[in-house]
PDB file of C-alpha atoms in Angstrom:
ATOM      1  CA  MET A   1      -2.165   8.504  -2.080  1.00 89.00           C
ATOM      2  CA  ILE A   2      -0.388  10.098   0.908  1.00 92.00           C
ATOM      3  CA  PHE A   3      -3.189   8.504   3.140  1.00 90.00           C
ATOM      4  CA  GLY A   4      -2.965   5.250   1.943  1.00 89.00           C
ATOM      5  CA  GLY A   5       0.984   6.121   2.181  1.00 91.00           C
ATOM      6  CA  VAL A   6       0.362   6.990   5.945  1.00 93.00           C
ATOM      7  CA  MET A   7      -1.848   4.330   6.926  1.00 91.00           C
ATOM      8  CA  ALA A   8       1.146   1.560   5.480  1.00 91.00           C
ATOM      9  CA  VAL A   9       4.060   3.512   8.099  1.00 93.00           C
ATOM     10  CA  PHE A  10       0.961   3.048  10.561  1.00 91.00           C
ATOM     11  CA  GLU A  11       0.809  -0.589   9.914  1.00 87.00           C
ATOM     12  CA  GLY A  12       4.254  -1.039   9.179  1.00 88.00           C
ATOM     13  CA  ILE A  13       4.876   0.962  12.995  1.00 91.00           C
ATOM     14  CA  ALA A  14       2.264  -1.676  14.725  1.00 86.00           C
ATOM     15  CA  ALA A  15       3.581  -4.963  13.082  1.00 84.00           C
ATOM     16  CA  ILE A  16       7.461  -3.919  13.573  1.00 86.00           C
ATOM     17  CA  ALA A  17       6.423  -2.716  17.509  1.00 85.00           C
ATOM     18  CA  GLN A  18       4.793  -6.960  18.108  1.00 73.00           C
ATOM     19  CA  ASP A  19       1.771  -5.387  18.027  1.00 63.00           C
ATOM     20  CA  ASP A  20      -1.476  -8.024  19.988  1.00 67.00           C
ATOM     21  CA  LEU A  21      -3.792  -6.655  16.842  1.00 66.00           C
ATOM     22  CA  PHE A  22      -2.522  -8.313  14.184  1.00 67.00           C
ATOM     23  CA  VAL A  23      -4.074 -12.606  13.723  1.00 66.00           C
ATOM     24  CA  ALA A  24      -1.239 -15.280  14.093  1.00 64.00           C
ATOM     25  CA  VAL A  25      -1.517 -17.482  11.100  1.00 63.00           C
ATOM     26  CA  ARG A  26       0.235 -20.566   9.881  1.00 67.00           C
ATOM     27  CA  HIS A  27       0.783 -22.277   7.087  1.00 67.00           C
ATOM     28  CA  TYR A  28       0.434 -19.310   4.879  1.00 65.00           C
ATOM     29  CA  VAL A  29       1.922 -19.745   1.403  1.00 63.00           C
ATOM     30  CA  PHE A  30       3.437 -16.286   2.082  1.00 62.00           C
ATOM     31  CA  GLU A  31       3.998 -16.191   6.236  1.00 66.00           C
ATOM     32  CA  PHE A  32       7.591 -14.025   6.990  1.00 68.00           C
ATOM     33  CA  SER A  33       7.749 -12.706  10.428  1.00 74.00           C
ATOM     34  CA  LEU A  34       5.696  -9.803  11.851  1.00 77.00           C
ATOM     35  CA  THR A  35       8.224  -7.751  12.057  1.00 81.00           C
ATOM     36  CA  GLY A  36       9.414  -8.708   8.234  1.00 83.00           C
ATOM     37  CA  TRP A  37       5.587  -8.095   6.944  1.00 83.00           C
ATOM     38  CA  GLY A  38       5.803  -5.139   8.801  1.00 86.00           C
ATOM     39  CA  TRP A  39       9.685  -2.498   7.361  1.00 91.00           C
ATOM     40  CA  VAL A  40       7.601  -3.698   4.040  1.00 90.00           C
ATOM     41  CA  HIS A  41       4.994  -1.721   4.089  1.00 91.00           C
ATOM     42  CA  LEU A  42       7.113   0.416   6.298  1.00 94.00           C
ATOM     43  CA  ILE A  43       9.237   1.186   3.416  1.00 95.00           C
ATOM     44  CA  LEU A  44       6.204   1.388   0.843  1.00 94.00           C
ATOM     45  CA  GLY A  45       4.124   3.241   2.909  1.00 93.00           C
ATOM     46  CA  ILE A  46       7.235   5.164   2.744  1.00 96.00           C
ATOM     47  CA  VAL A  47       7.668   6.059  -1.255  1.00 95.00           C
ATOM     48  CA  VAL A  48       4.598   5.873  -1.721  1.00 94.00           C
ATOM     49  CA  VAL A  49       4.011   9.798   1.021  1.00 94.00           C
ATOM     50  CA  LEU A  50       6.994  10.651  -1.145  1.00 94.00           C
ATOM     51  CA  ALA A  51       5.174   9.141  -4.579  1.00 94.00           C
ATOM     52  CA  GLY A  52       2.203  11.196  -3.864  1.00 92.00           C
ATOM     53  CA  CYS A  53       4.003  13.827  -3.706  1.00 94.00           C
ATOM     54  CA  ALA A  54       5.055  13.701  -6.747  1.00 94.00           C
ATOM     55  CA  VAL A  55       2.206  13.185  -8.162  1.00 92.00           C
ATOM     56  CA  LEU A  56       1.421  16.586  -6.624  1.00 92.00           C
ATOM     57  CA  SER A  57       4.098  18.436  -8.457  1.00 90.00           C
ATOM     58  CA  GLY A  58       1.915  17.136 -11.983  1.00 85.00           C
ATOM     59  CA  ALA A  59       4.942  15.510 -13.262  1.00 86.00           C
ATOM     60  CA  LEU A  60       3.822  12.428 -16.065  1.00 87.00           C
ATOM     61  CA  TRP A  61       6.529   9.578 -14.466  1.00 90.00           C
ATOM     62  CA  ALA A  62       5.392  10.758 -10.905  1.00 91.00           C
ATOM     63  CA  ARG A  63       1.453   9.975 -11.969  1.00 92.00           C
ATOM     64  CA  PHE A  64       3.123   6.124 -13.470  1.00 93.00           C
ATOM     65  CA  PHE A  65       5.585   5.424 -10.432  1.00 95.00           C
ATOM     66  CA  GLY A  66       2.543   5.876  -8.701  1.00 93.00           C
ATOM     67  CA  VAL A  67       0.880   3.510 -10.447  1.00 94.00           C
ATOM     68  CA  PHE A  68       3.360   1.141 -10.002  1.00 96.00           C
ATOM     69  CA  VAL A  69       3.087   1.851  -5.982  1.00 96.00           C
ATOM     70  CA  ALA A  70      -0.174   1.936  -4.954  1.00 94.00           C
ATOM     71  CA  GLY A  71      -0.406  -1.477  -7.817  1.00 95.00           C
ATOM     72  CA  LEU A  72       2.367  -2.973  -4.892  1.00 95.00           C
ATOM     73  CA  GLY A  73       0.288  -1.539  -2.126  1.00 93.00           C
ATOM     74  CA  ALA A  74      -2.660  -3.206  -3.057  1.00 94.00           C
ATOM     75  CA  LEU A  75      -0.334  -6.823  -3.385  1.00 94.00           C
ATOM     76  CA  ALA A  76       1.437  -6.196  -0.882  1.00 91.00           C
ATOM     77  CA  ASN A  77      -1.527  -5.420   1.210  1.00 90.00           C
ATOM     78  CA  PHE A  78      -3.745  -7.855  -0.027  1.00 91.00           C
ATOM     79  CA  LEU A  79      -0.677 -10.327   0.970  1.00 87.00           C
ATOM     80  CA  TRP A  80      -1.697  -8.978   4.546  1.00 84.00           C
ATOM     81  CA  VAL A  81      -4.836  -9.630   4.563  1.00 83.00           C
ATOM     82  CA  PRO A  82      -4.869 -12.935   6.817  1.00 81.00           C
ATOM     83  CA  TYR A  83      -2.997 -10.731   9.101  1.00 79.00           C
ATOM     84  CA  TYR A  84      -4.856  -7.899   9.693  1.00 81.00           C
ATOM     85  CA  PRO A  85      -8.556  -9.282   7.015  1.00 83.00           C
ATOM     86  CA  LEU A  86     -10.321  -5.911   7.711  1.00 88.00           C
ATOM     87  CA  TRP A  87      -8.015  -3.186   7.151  1.00 87.00           C
ATOM     88  CA  ALA A  88      -6.228  -4.523   5.033  1.00 88.00           C
ATOM     89  CA  LEU A  89      -8.755  -4.680   2.774  1.00 93.00           C
ATOM     90  CA  THR A  90      -9.712  -1.225   2.825  1.00 92.00           C
ATOM     91  CA  LEU A  91      -6.010  -0.870   2.416  1.00 92.00           C
ATOM     92  CA  VAL A  92      -6.071  -2.623  -1.166  1.00 94.00           C
ATOM     93  CA  ALA A  93     -10.259  -0.739  -1.709  1.00 95.00           C
ATOM     94  CA  VAL A  94      -7.445   2.891  -0.983  1.00 93.00           C
ATOM     95  CA  ASN A  95      -4.989   1.962  -3.888  1.00 94.00           C
ATOM     96  CA  VAL A  96      -7.159   0.309  -6.002  1.00 95.00           C
ATOM     97  CA  PHE A  97      -9.709   4.262  -5.848  1.00 95.00           C
ATOM     98  CA  VAL A  98      -5.056   6.176  -6.733  1.00 93.00           C
ATOM     99  CA  ILE A  99      -4.267   3.449  -8.803  1.00 94.00           C
ATOM    100  CA  TRP A 100      -8.202   4.632 -10.714  1.00 94.00           C
ATOM    101  CA  ALA A 101      -7.614   8.398 -10.180  1.00 92.00           C
ATOM    102  CA  LEU A 102      -4.599   8.172 -11.698  1.00 91.00           C
ATOM    103  CA  CYS A 103      -5.196   6.186 -15.153  1.00 90.00           C
ATOM    104  CA  ALA A 104      -8.678   8.441 -14.825  1.00 87.00           C
ATOM    105  CA  GLY A 105      -6.476  11.172 -15.423  1.00 68.00           C
ATOM    106  CA  MET A 106      -3.971  10.423 -17.296  1.00 64.00           C
ATOM    107  CA  HIS A 107      -6.840  10.037 -19.972  1.00 57.00           C
ATOM    108  CA  ARG A 108      -7.780  13.446 -19.401  1.00 54.00           C
ATOM    109  CA  GLU A 109      -4.575  15.114 -20.130  1.00 55.00           C
ATOM    110  CA  ALA A 110      -3.820  12.708 -23.123  1.00 52.00           C
ATOM    111  CA  GLY A 111      -7.342  13.931 -25.460  1.00 52.00           C
ATOM    112  CA  ASP A 112      -7.266  17.067 -24.031  1.00 53.00           C
ATOM    113  CA  GLY A 113      -4.392  17.362 -26.992  1.00 52.00           C
ATOM    114  CA  ALA A 114      -1.349  19.393 -23.853  1.00 50.00           C
TER     115      ALA A 114
END
């Protein structure tokens, strides 16, 4: 989760700096400026990193929050696909894996009777 958050932070910084790496898209339904998308990914990436640190503490609320934030990260990266497809799909996969891992951990924890 921390890895995915750091990658989103780098993605946000690159978009804010308006790097030539990104594709210019027209007539996209979720059309923001590249800087706007950069701020979304930067802030969301920081929140994902903080949630990942909270998950390491072992708190149950942190797992629920982690699932929520990873879901937002997957959604944001799905909407980011037209701008940088390979990176966005990679981060969608990372976020979906994080959601699966957090939910599987909750199931095992509930089955332990603790």
